[in-house]
Structure formats: structure tokens, C-alpha cells
Amino acid sequence: MMKDTTSVLGYAWPLVVSPGETIAFHLSSATLTEAEARIVRVRCGDPDPAGPGLKTTRLQTRIDGRVALRHQSIHPGSAAIIPDAPILSGPSFSTGCFLWPTAPLAGPQTILSRWREDLGRGWRLGLDAEGHLLFEIAGAAGAASLRAARPLIEREWIFVAASYDGATGALTLVQRSLDAQAGRDTSGAYQTTGPAGLAWPTETALVFAAHAREAGPAPLTAAHFDGKIDRPRLYGAAFGEAALRLACEATRPSAADPALIGAWDFSAEISSDVVRDLSTNRLDGRLRQLPMRAMTGANWDGSAVQWTEKPEFYGAIHFHSDDMADCDWSPDVAMTVPTNWRSGFYALCLTARDGSDDPVESYVSFFVRAPLGQAKCRLALVASTATFLAYANSALRLDQVHAEAMLEGVIALSRDDVYLQEHRELGLSTYDTHSDGSGWCYSTAKRPILNMRPLGNTFNYVNDTHIIDWLEHNGFDYDVITDCDIDRHGAQLLSSYACVINGSHPEYFSRNMLEAFDTYQRGGGRHIYLGGNGFYWRIGFHPTKPHQMEIRRGMNGLRTWEGEAGENGLSFTGEPSGLWRSNGRPPQRLVGVGFDAQVFTRSYPYQWLADAHDPRVAWLIKEIDLAKPLGDFGLRGDGAAGLEVDRVETTLGSPPYLLRLATADQLDYGGVPTVEELRTLHRGAMGDQNAMVRADLVFFPTAAGGAVFATGSIAWACALSCKAYENSVSRVTGNVLRRFLDPAPFSGFDN
Amino acid sequence: MLVNYPEAAHWPIDPTRQDLVEEMRANPRGPHSDDLRKLLHRMRWTGVGKRYVVIVLEPNRRWMLGRLPGRRGAPVETFPNRIFTSLAAAEWAVFAMRWEALTGQRLDDGIPA
């Protein structure tokens, strides 16, 4: 029976922990008051009865036993919060910014505010439910509002401004379209007279892209805005449109202007969550829930496409009403990881309602690393935490119309999927779009991640546990190391190991990670890549905040959303993003093969090629019948070559020493090439007619006795256990691993 | 923006193509003929009606029919009396409902062997 995997959820912090360090579990349940807790080491997370089945090992810890549960809320929606200051309570003010709304009809939204929802007092500039600009003031002396005549147009830049004169009670509101032709002009200016001398509520934060629900410097917020805000300004006098427009157009308005209260420069400190005020008042604020930074402003003219080149064009932040980066839950249980624990995939297992017809079994994942600088084994398996984060809580199959066509069959939802459909507050993956249609570019681990745990959907994490299961079955000793540690410690971490294995889908790679593997290979490291679609996207980890990653999908590659022009540089690091192939480092150069196609109809066997008979790789084909197909079985589509596959391409860097040992190049009509493989469009590009749609199995030696083995297929890992582990895929993998752990160099390649 | 428009799938449905119905009934999971692939693409891309899915009750063993609500945050509609013991049976059932929605023809809902 499918267990209830969602009645209690949680996250571990830190996600990756060293022996001797403390780990805390932040839990929440809307329905349970308690659960049984225990810690397990994960060997196989896949409940598929056709495979090894769920395999975990229980470990005795002080957590064992009953844990009390409570409901902890999640508050999605990003905003900038500026704590109250005396200067914000002056009698008159004017405010303005450039605006690029992305969901003006999604419901009432607040753009710039010093408003208290609990009191219904203050001022706010926002949108009403019909997408009309609305300026409201309210206080003890009364209230007034102005509404623009024409609604805003989605994804069109507009200048918006409002003012209140406390002496006369005069209110003004203006919207001015920046491209005022061909039906795009919604401009208008409005005025009315309201109560004079309004007093503003105290202890009220200034908020951008939402308003405060309550008092205090860090209030909960409501009415979150979807879209970009560029160069917000606030003055302590009731200025007209022309003066405010000039103030907003200036990237650095005069800080000496006595009327200036605040001028926020979102192009400053882009990698942080700080918003800087350029005025002498220093009304700096904090961003909440990680809105998208390094976004083009209304002044962007295409003369630079990276924010680092001309930051003054990147004064906008794109806020989303569903941004979610940090649940901010209180911890419920904590423990110190014993120093004698092996590194590996671990989880807190929570069970409840045992014996009922709907038992709860929910896992909270974490990873234990080998102590840094102290490799315990000669072999390391990489936990692809960058990829796990990129896919964290993917709702692709729920939201994207192409999913059923792409996956070539009716979509099968797990209980996790059914939960996620209803509970978008968990925050989605970098495959998904926000509710306004723009892409999710950040992912974090301070939230429950449903598909990075045992019993989760079968991709990435769960598939990689098949490699763990196979290593355990065959008695190989191994450490587990993680992407985030490779990013931070580089080749130094890898160089402790004779051999390093990347799993089924190491798709997301930072520059540090790529450099680490390149250096590792050049230094004699033995590198095994048991997957497909690896080393594909260029990502960045946040330089100071652990387990936060970023991707900008750009204009190329197999992408579920496209970055906007000029917005494809990483805000965390200032680096370009997109495909590694488009960044001068195609995967073929590192591992001999690179992504070429998807095939979801079924998976296929490889056929051995002439290179497999090369005596220099006799060790690789020991006890293998080269006349027979390789991997005509598997848990994912009944073959070892499938899902996402990679091929050799010398023009992209597959090296001269490479031996192409086997190929699966008859992928039929289900083999669909990736977009960057197509020069011009023509019929005949699918796998039934195109031999470039294929998976290649390769070996090549590198410098100083190093070597690379790659399978070029995600489905490979899920074929290892077939026929009780006695199969050709398992045998080849074992032959390679044993040889790679043998320090003897690979001879006969230098001539 | 890069948008996938579901209404873009416009391969014309021919209600007289019983051969495609029978091909699907005999082999719901494929591989399929060229014309049946086009018919399935039309159905899957547009998600005619609402988008049917199955919900896993037992991994790789038992599934229940469901339907996506077409709106984020709304619950998945479930059909507890429509249980399948193979994905092929589920695939056929979804096909039959979509065929009826597109042609008005009710198909014998027989689950293929």
C-alpha cells in the first residue's frame, strides 16, 4: 500500500552534516499531534516491488521514540521590508517607481505601502482586483482613494506615482506608459481632495510588493505583488509628476535633497537580501522569501546582457506572490551525529497510525559527509545535491501542458504530487513557473522537499539510491560527498579519493564543481559517470548561504521556461548561467559524452561496438558476451539506455583517446533530440530516423593515470539490481569500478 | 515568454477511424502507428476536457483515476471507483473518455487483457 507520506513534513538543518555536528529537524503536521521518530541510513529509497524495494538501516539515537508535533505555518510571497523610522511619519509625501506587472488580474496587490492591514490605516499604492492602479490613504480623520481609469497591461513598463499633501488633503495618482503607442497607452493622471492632516499609524514598516498585516519591524505581510519594481522613491513633500519622474529616472538622485526620504537602489548588493537606500536617512531594508534579483529595469537598453557589466540597468527586483525560500519553522528535535557514523544518505523516519488502513511513513532527508579532509575510503559517491535542489518539489507534471505528451503516457501521481497540487506554499522547483508564468530560478533546503527522500518520486534521489544499494550488495566501501562540498572545497575534496562516482543525473554544475572534476581528472583521478544529462546547466550556489542554488535558463537548452533577455546572469555570483555547452565547457570535454535526447516511451539496450574488442579494455568486458545486447532489462522502461541520454561528439570535446564501446542508437520515435542539437528544423530528427539520438558508453584515460567511464543514460542505475544483481550492466559497472580502484595506469594509449 | 499553448494541437479527429481505436485497445502503451501517435498527441497536449491522471495506490501495482483541477492549490479530483491494476488499463480508460469527448462516441470500456 502507498503510505501516507505527507501528514507530517519537515526539513533538516543543516542539510549536510559532519560527524560530531548537531542536526535539527524542523517539523510540522496539520493533523497529527505525535509520531514515532527514528533515524535511518538509506540503502534503497525506491518502493518499486520489481526492484530491491525500500531498504533502510535503523540507527539508535536519542531521537528514537515519540515526538510531539504541531502545525507550523508557511508564509510565501516576497517583499522588501524597511522598519519604521520617524522620518516616515511626515505630514506630506510623494512616492513613485517604474513597474512591470506580471499578474495584474490576480487579485488586489500592494506595490508601495506604509499600511497596517489590522488597522486599515496608512497609505498604499497598489492594484485592485481588476488591475487598476489604486492609491489609498486612511487615518483617524478619514480616508480617501483614487483609482486609475484604465487597467495596467501585463508585462508592460509603466511609471506610477502618487502624492498626499497633508496641508490641503490633496491626493494625486498618475500612471504613464513608457511605450505609448499601438494601443499600449494606459496613461492617466487623477486627483481628489481627502482629509487634511492625517496622522499615520505608528510602528508601521514601509513595505514594497506587499503591505504589513501587523505592527513591528518584521511584520507578516499580505497582498503580495507579482512583477518588477524598479527604482522606488519616497519624498517628504507632495511633488507633481514631472519631479517624481525625474527622481525615478535618476539612478542616483541627489542625496542632499532635503525632501528626499528614501531612494532604493536594487542594483546594489545584488547577491544579498539587503535593499540599499541611497539617501542620508539610510532606510535600508531586507528582502523576504528570495525575490528574483539582477532583473532588467525600465532603463535597460540591450547594450549589456550581464548585470555585472552595467548594474545601473539592473535596478529592478521581480517579486512573486508565491516566492518561498525559508519556512522559518522552529526545530522540534535535534541530535549530534555520532563520530562513528559512515557518510551517506540518511533520513529521519516519522511513522504514525501504525496498523490502521492508512499508516503514515514520512522521511526527512539529510546527508552525512565524511569529515572534511579525512576520507574514510578510496571511493566516493557524489550526492547530487545541486540537482536534488533544482528539482525540489517539481510540479512540472501538474502544471505544464506538455508533460503528458513528453512523458508519452498517462501521468501517474504519487501522494506527494497530490499534496503538492494543493500545497503550493512549499515552494516549487526550478522546473516550474511562478503563478505569474515566470520561471523559478532559486531553490533552497529550508523547506520540506518531497522528492528528495525515500518513497519519493523516482528520479534523481531515489534513482541514485540504486547505486548505493548496488555498492552495498557488492561490498564496496565508499564515502558519500555532496555537490555543495565540492563547490566549496573543490578538487581538494575529490583528490582524497582514488575513484569518484557521479550518479544517475548530475545535471546541475557550478563552475567550482566543474573545475574540481577537471582538476581531479588531470591529477590522475578515476571518474565514473553512471548517468545521463550530466554537467548540463551552469548554476551557482549562494556564496554565504548554504544550500541555496540558482539557475537562469537562458535562451538555449531543454528548458521548461525561458529566461528574459538580459536576465540570464546569476544574481548570487555574477556569473553567466545557461548551458555549459553555451559557456565553452560542453560535457563531452569532461566525460566524453553530452546530452542529446530524451526517450520516455521505453528504454533500450546498448549494442557493443568494435572498440569494445580493443585489448586495452579487456578488463572492462570480462565475463561479458559482446554478441549480446547490453542492458535489455531495467526498472525504468525495461532497458539500461533511456530517459535522458548522452552521446559522443568530437566537435564538442570528446577526446582523441576515447573508446566508444557501445551505443543505443535505435531509440525509435520516442527518442526526441534536445533543441541545441538542431541546427535547422527538418523532419527526420527523431530517434527512428536519426542516429545522433542515442546513448554512448565510453572510456578514456586522462593525465597522470586517470580515467573516465561514462554510460550516458539515466536508466543505467535502475538496471543494476535486475536478475538479482547478476546481469551485464552490473558486471560492466563492477569491472570498471574494480579496475578504477586499481592504481595501475592504463597503458597503450600514448604512442 | 516561451508558452505552450494547449490549443495548438489541431490534428483533425476523424470519428470513422475505428482502426485507431482498435489499435489503442489492443496495445495502449505502444509502440503506436503514426496516425495513432498523432491522435494521442492531440488528446494529450490539449488535455481535452480536464487533464486525466492516475494516482498511485500501490507502487507499480494499483492506480486510481484522477483529474487535475486546472488551478493551482485546488485538490485533485479522485474517482475511487475507477481502480486500475495496470497502466495499460488506465491508458485505455483515459483514451476512451477522451475519444467520447472528441467524437461523442461511447466506447466499450473493456479493459484490455
Short mmCIF file of N, CA and C in Angstrom, two decimals, chain A residues 1-3 47-50 154-155 322 397-406 408-415 417-418 420-424 428 432-438 440 559-562 564 601 635 668-669 688, chain B residues 1-6 28-34 37 40-41 43-47 51-63 65-76 78 87-88 90-92 94 98:
data_model
loop_
_atom_site.label_atom_id
_atom_site.label_comp_id
_atom_site.label_asym_id
_atom_site.label_seq_id
_atom_site.Cartn_x
_atom_site.Cartn_y
_atom_site.Cartn_z
N MET A 1 0.85 -1.20 0.00
CA MET A 1 0.00 0.00 0.00
C MET A 1 0.88 1.25 0.00
N MET A 2 0.42 2.28 -0.71
CA MET A 2 1.14 3.56 -0.72
C MET A 2 0.95 4.20 0.64
N LYS A 3 2.06 4.46 1.33
CA LYS A 3 1.98 5.07 2.66
C LYS A 3 1.57 6.53 2.56
N PRO A 47 10.37 2.09 -3.58
CA PRO A 47 9.48 1.02 -3.14
C PRO A 47 9.03 0.10 -4.27
N ASP A 48 9.43 0.37 -5.50
CA ASP A 48 9.00 -0.44 -6.65
C ASP A 48 9.21 -1.93 -6.34
N PRO A 49 8.13 -2.73 -6.33
CA PRO A 49 8.27 -4.15 -5.99
C PRO A 49 9.08 -4.93 -7.03
N ALA A 50 9.27 -4.36 -8.21
CA ALA A 50 10.09 -5.04 -9.23
C ALA A 50 11.58 -4.90 -8.94
N GLU A 154 -0.32 43.71 -18.69
CA GLU A 154 0.65 42.73 -18.20
C GLU A 154 1.96 42.85 -18.98
N ARG A 155 3.05 42.82 -18.24
CA ARG A 155 4.40 42.81 -18.82
C ARG A 155 4.69 44.03 -19.71
N ASP A 322 4.19 34.00 -4.80
CA ASP A 322 4.42 32.64 -4.30
C ASP A 322 5.89 32.34 -4.05
N ARG A 397 4.66 18.07 -13.75
CA ARG A 397 3.61 17.19 -14.28
C ARG A 397 2.22 17.67 -13.90
N LEU A 398 2.14 18.58 -12.93
CA LEU A 398 0.85 19.12 -12.53
C LEU A 398 0.48 20.35 -13.35
N ASP A 399 1.49 21.14 -13.69
CA ASP A 399 1.21 22.47 -14.23
C ASP A 399 1.45 22.63 -15.72
N GLN A 400 2.35 21.81 -16.27
CA GLN A 400 2.79 22.14 -17.62
C GLN A 400 2.08 21.26 -18.65
N VAL A 401 1.50 21.89 -19.64
CA VAL A 401 0.64 21.17 -20.57
C VAL A 401 1.42 20.14 -21.39
N HIS A 402 2.72 20.33 -21.49
CA HIS A 402 3.48 19.42 -22.34
C HIS A 402 3.82 18.11 -21.63
N ALA A 403 3.57 18.03 -20.31
CA ALA A 403 4.11 16.91 -19.52
C ALA A 403 3.62 15.56 -20.03
N GLU A 404 2.31 15.43 -20.27
CA GLU A 404 1.79 14.12 -20.66
C GLU A 404 2.30 13.72 -22.04
N ALA A 405 2.38 14.69 -22.96
CA ALA A 405 2.91 14.39 -24.29
C ALA A 405 4.39 14.02 -24.19
N MET A 406 5.14 14.75 -23.38
CA MET A 406 6.57 14.49 -23.25
C MET A 406 6.82 13.11 -22.63
N GLU A 408 4.88 10.62 -22.70
CA GLU A 408 4.35 9.57 -23.59
C GLU A 408 3.38 8.64 -22.89
N GLY A 409 2.59 9.18 -22.00
CA GLY A 409 1.60 8.32 -21.37
C GLY A 409 0.91 9.03 -20.22
N VAL A 410 -0.14 8.39 -19.73
CA VAL A 410 -0.93 8.99 -18.65
C VAL A 410 0.00 9.25 -17.45
N ILE A 411 -0.20 10.37 -16.81
CA ILE A 411 0.68 10.77 -15.71
C ILE A 411 0.25 10.07 -14.43
N ALA A 412 1.20 9.43 -13.77
CA ALA A 412 0.92 8.73 -12.51
C ALA A 412 1.41 9.61 -11.36
N LEU A 413 0.48 10.05 -10.54
CA LEU A 413 0.82 10.93 -9.43
C LEU A 413 1.01 10.13 -8.15
N SER A 414 2.01 10.49 -7.38
CA SER A 414 2.18 9.91 -6.06
C SER A 414 1.36 10.73 -5.06
N ARG A 415 1.32 10.26 -3.83
CA ARG A 415 0.63 11.07 -2.81
C ARG A 415 1.35 12.38 -2.59
N ASP A 417 2.70 14.15 -4.96
CA ASP A 417 2.21 15.03 -6.02
C ASP A 417 0.83 15.59 -5.69
N VAL A 418 -0.03 14.69 -5.19
CA VAL A 418 -1.39 15.11 -4.86
C VAL A 418 -1.35 16.19 -3.77
N LEU A 420 1.25 18.22 -3.17
CA LEU A 420 1.86 19.44 -3.72
C LEU A 420 0.86 20.24 -4.55
N GLN A 421 -0.03 19.54 -5.25
CA GLN A 421 -1.04 20.24 -6.04
C GLN A 421 -1.85 21.18 -5.15
N GLU A 422 -2.12 20.73 -3.92
CA GLU A 422 -2.93 21.55 -3.01
C GLU A 422 -2.09 22.50 -2.17
N HIS A 423 -0.81 22.17 -2.00
CA HIS A 423 0.01 22.91 -1.04
C HIS A 423 1.20 23.58 -1.73
N ARG A 424 0.90 24.59 -2.52
CA ARG A 424 1.94 25.29 -3.26
C ARG A 424 2.83 26.14 -2.36
N LEU A 428 8.11 25.70 -5.20
CA LEU A 428 8.28 24.74 -6.29
C LEU A 428 9.75 24.66 -6.70
N ASP A 432 9.71 24.82 -12.60
CA ASP A 432 8.34 25.30 -12.57
C ASP A 432 8.27 26.79 -12.86
N THR A 433 7.05 27.22 -13.09
CA THR A 433 6.81 28.65 -13.23
C THR A 433 6.05 29.13 -12.00
N HIS A 434 6.29 30.37 -11.66
CA HIS A 434 5.51 31.01 -10.61
C HIS A 434 4.07 31.19 -11.11
N SER A 435 3.21 31.61 -10.19
CA SER A 435 1.81 31.77 -10.58
C SER A 435 1.65 32.84 -11.65
N ASP A 436 2.66 33.71 -11.83
CA ASP A 436 2.56 34.73 -12.89
C ASP A 436 3.19 34.26 -14.21
N GLY A 437 3.63 33.01 -14.26
CA GLY A 437 4.16 32.46 -15.50
C GLY A 437 5.66 32.59 -15.65
N SER A 438 6.34 33.34 -14.78
CA SER A 438 7.79 33.48 -14.88
C SER A 438 8.46 32.29 -14.18
N TRP A 440 10.96 29.84 -11.90
CA TRP A 440 11.59 29.80 -10.57
C TRP A 440 13.09 29.66 -10.80
N ARG A 559 14.56 23.41 -21.83
CA ARG A 559 14.15 24.24 -20.70
C ARG A 559 12.64 24.35 -20.63
N THR A 560 12.14 24.33 -19.40
CA THR A 560 10.69 24.41 -19.19
C THR A 560 10.22 25.85 -19.06
N TRP A 561 11.16 26.78 -18.97
CA TRP A 561 10.84 28.20 -19.08
C TRP A 561 12.07 28.88 -19.67
N GLU A 562 11.85 30.03 -20.20
CA GLU A 562 12.95 30.75 -20.84
C GLU A 562 13.23 32.01 -20.05
N GLU A 564 14.26 35.81 -19.44
CA GLU A 564 14.02 37.00 -20.24
C GLU A 564 15.36 37.56 -20.73
N THR A 601 9.31 6.83 -24.01
CA THR A 601 8.40 5.74 -24.41
C THR A 601 8.82 4.43 -23.74
N LEU A 635 14.58 -1.28 -14.58
CA LEU A 635 13.34 -0.89 -13.88
C LEU A 635 12.68 0.33 -14.51
N ASP A 668 13.97 4.70 -31.72
CA ASP A 668 12.62 4.76 -32.29
C ASP A 668 12.02 6.17 -32.15
N TYR A 669 10.73 6.27 -32.38
CA TYR A 669 10.13 7.60 -32.43
C TYR A 669 10.09 8.30 -31.09
N ASP A 688 13.77 7.46 -34.60
CA ASP A 688 13.54 6.40 -35.58
C ASP A 688 14.30 6.66 -36.87
N MET B 1 8.02 35.47 -23.66
CA MET B 1 7.88 34.24 -22.89
C MET B 1 7.76 33.05 -23.83
N LEU B 2 8.18 31.94 -23.31
CA LEU B 2 8.04 30.69 -24.03
C LEU B 2 6.79 30.02 -23.47
N VAL B 3 5.75 29.95 -24.27
CA VAL B 3 4.46 29.44 -23.78
C VAL B 3 4.07 28.20 -24.57
N ASN B 4 3.59 27.20 -23.90
CA ASN B 4 3.00 26.03 -24.57
C ASN B 4 1.49 26.22 -24.60
N TYR B 5 0.96 26.44 -25.78
CA TYR B 5 -0.48 26.63 -25.90
C TYR B 5 -1.17 25.29 -26.14
N PRO B 6 -2.02 24.86 -25.22
CA PRO B 6 -2.64 23.54 -25.40
C PRO B 6 -3.53 23.46 -26.64
N PRO B 28 -2.37 -0.39 -25.54
CA PRO B 28 -2.49 1.00 -25.04
C PRO B 28 -1.15 1.69 -24.78
N ARG B 29 -0.10 0.93 -24.53
CA ARG B 29 1.16 1.55 -24.14
C ARG B 29 2.15 1.65 -25.30
N GLY B 30 1.72 1.23 -26.50
CA GLY B 30 2.56 1.38 -27.67
C GLY B 30 3.61 0.30 -27.78
N PRO B 31 4.48 0.39 -28.80
CA PRO B 31 4.55 1.49 -29.78
C PRO B 31 3.33 1.55 -30.69
N HIS B 32 3.09 2.75 -31.20
CA HIS B 32 1.89 3.01 -31.97
C HIS B 32 2.21 3.42 -33.40
N SER B 33 1.19 3.27 -34.24
CA SER B 33 1.32 3.71 -35.63
C SER B 33 1.40 5.24 -35.67
N ASP B 34 1.83 5.73 -36.81
CA ASP B 34 2.00 7.17 -36.97
C ASP B 34 0.69 7.93 -36.71
N ARG B 37 -0.29 7.90 -33.04
CA ARG B 37 0.55 8.86 -32.29
C ARG B 37 0.01 10.27 -32.43
N LEU B 40 -3.08 10.58 -30.32
CA LEU B 40 -2.73 10.65 -28.89
C LEU B 40 -2.11 12.00 -28.56
N HIS B 41 -1.32 12.52 -29.47
CA HIS B 41 -0.73 13.84 -29.20
C HIS B 41 -1.83 14.89 -29.08
N MET B 43 -4.82 14.44 -28.10
CA MET B 43 -5.51 14.25 -26.83
C MET B 43 -4.66 14.69 -25.65
N ARG B 44 -3.38 14.33 -25.67
CA ARG B 44 -2.52 14.58 -24.51
C ARG B 44 -2.12 16.03 -24.40
N TRP B 45 -1.87 16.66 -25.53
CA TRP B 45 -1.42 18.06 -25.48
C TRP B 45 -2.55 18.96 -25.04
N THR B 46 -3.75 18.73 -25.61
CA THR B 46 -4.87 19.61 -25.25
C THR B 46 -5.45 19.23 -23.90
N GLY B 47 -5.25 17.97 -23.49
CA GLY B 47 -5.88 17.52 -22.25
C GLY B 47 -7.38 17.70 -22.32
N ARG B 51 -7.61 17.45 -17.46
CA ARG B 51 -6.49 16.54 -17.65
C ARG B 51 -6.60 15.34 -16.71
N TYR B 52 -6.83 14.17 -17.30
CA TYR B 52 -6.91 12.95 -16.51
C TYR B 52 -5.51 12.49 -16.10
N VAL B 53 -5.41 11.95 -14.91
CA VAL B 53 -4.17 11.38 -14.38
C VAL B 53 -4.54 10.10 -13.64
N VAL B 54 -3.54 9.36 -13.20
CA VAL B 54 -3.81 8.29 -12.23
C VAL B 54 -3.01 8.57 -10.97
N ILE B 55 -3.55 8.10 -9.88
CA ILE B 55 -2.89 8.27 -8.58
C ILE B 55 -2.43 6.90 -8.10
N VAL B 56 -1.17 6.81 -7.75
CA VAL B 56 -0.59 5.53 -7.35
C VAL B 56 -1.17 5.12 -5.99
N LEU B 57 -1.78 3.94 -5.94
CA LEU B 57 -2.26 3.40 -4.66
C LEU B 57 -1.26 2.40 -4.09
N GLU B 58 -0.71 1.58 -4.97
CA GLU B 58 0.39 0.68 -4.60
C GLU B 58 1.43 0.81 -5.69
N PRO B 59 2.69 1.04 -5.32
CA PRO B 59 3.71 1.26 -6.34
C PRO B 59 3.72 0.15 -7.37
N ASN B 60 3.58 0.55 -8.63
CA ASN B 60 3.67 -0.40 -9.75
C ASN B 60 2.62 -1.51 -9.71
N ARG B 61 1.55 -1.32 -8.94
CA ARG B 61 0.55 -2.38 -8.80
C ARG B 61 -0.89 -1.88 -9.01
N ARG B 62 -1.22 -0.74 -8.42
CA ARG B 62 -2.62 -0.32 -8.39
C ARG B 62 -2.72 1.20 -8.46
N TRP B 63 -3.62 1.67 -9.31
CA TRP B 63 -3.77 3.09 -9.55
C TRP B 63 -5.26 3.47 -9.52
N LEU B 65 -8.09 6.48 -10.87
CA LEU B 65 -8.28 7.59 -11.81
C LEU B 65 -8.40 8.91 -11.05
N GLY B 66 -7.82 9.94 -11.61
CA GLY B 66 -7.94 11.27 -11.02
C GLY B 66 -8.03 12.30 -12.14
N ARG B 67 -8.30 13.53 -11.76
CA ARG B 67 -8.37 14.59 -12.75
C ARG B 67 -7.82 15.88 -12.13
N LEU B 68 -6.93 16.52 -12.86
CA LEU B 68 -6.32 17.76 -12.35
C LEU B 68 -7.35 18.89 -12.45
N PRO B 69 -7.36 19.74 -11.43
CA PRO B 69 -8.40 20.77 -11.37
C PRO B 69 -8.14 21.94 -12.33
N GLY B 70 -6.92 22.04 -12.88
CA GLY B 70 -6.63 23.16 -13.78
C GLY B 70 -6.37 24.46 -13.04
N ARG B 71 -6.18 24.38 -11.75
CA ARG B 71 -5.95 25.58 -10.94
C ARG B 71 -5.02 25.20 -9.80
N ARG B 72 -3.99 25.98 -9.61
CA ARG B 72 -3.04 25.69 -8.54
C ARG B 72 -3.70 25.78 -7.18
N GLY B 73 -3.37 24.84 -6.34
CA GLY B 73 -3.87 24.89 -4.98
C GLY B 73 -5.20 24.18 -4.79
N ALA B 74 -5.89 23.87 -5.88
CA ALA B 74 -7.16 23.15 -5.76
C ALA B 74 -6.86 21.65 -5.70
N PRO B 75 -7.72 20.88 -5.02
CA PRO B 75 -7.42 19.45 -4.88
C PRO B 75 -7.57 18.69 -6.19
N VAL B 76 -6.84 17.59 -6.29
CA VAL B 76 -7.00 16.67 -7.42
C VAL B 76 -8.33 15.94 -7.23
N THR B 78 -10.72 12.92 -7.48
CA THR B 78 -10.44 11.47 -7.48
C THR B 78 -11.70 10.68 -7.81
N LEU B 87 -1.05 -0.01 -15.90
CA LEU B 87 -1.05 1.31 -16.54
C LEU B 87 -1.69 1.22 -17.91
N ALA B 88 -1.62 0.04 -18.54
CA ALA B 88 -2.26 -0.13 -19.85
C ALA B 88 -3.77 0.07 -19.72
N ALA B 90 -5.31 1.80 -17.48
CA ALA B 90 -5.55 3.22 -17.21
C ALA B 90 -5.43 4.03 -18.50
N GLU B 91 -4.43 3.71 -19.28
CA GLU B 91 -4.21 4.42 -20.54
C GLU B 91 -5.43 4.26 -21.45
N TRP B 92 -5.95 3.03 -21.52
CA TRP B 92 -7.12 2.78 -22.36
C TRP B 92 -8.34 3.53 -21.83
N VAL B 94 -8.50 6.29 -20.12
CA VAL B 94 -8.37 7.73 -20.40
C VAL B 94 -8.62 7.99 -21.89
N ARG B 98 -11.55 10.39 -23.60
CA ARG B 98 -11.20 11.49 -24.49
C ARG B 98 -11.80 11.28 -25.89
#
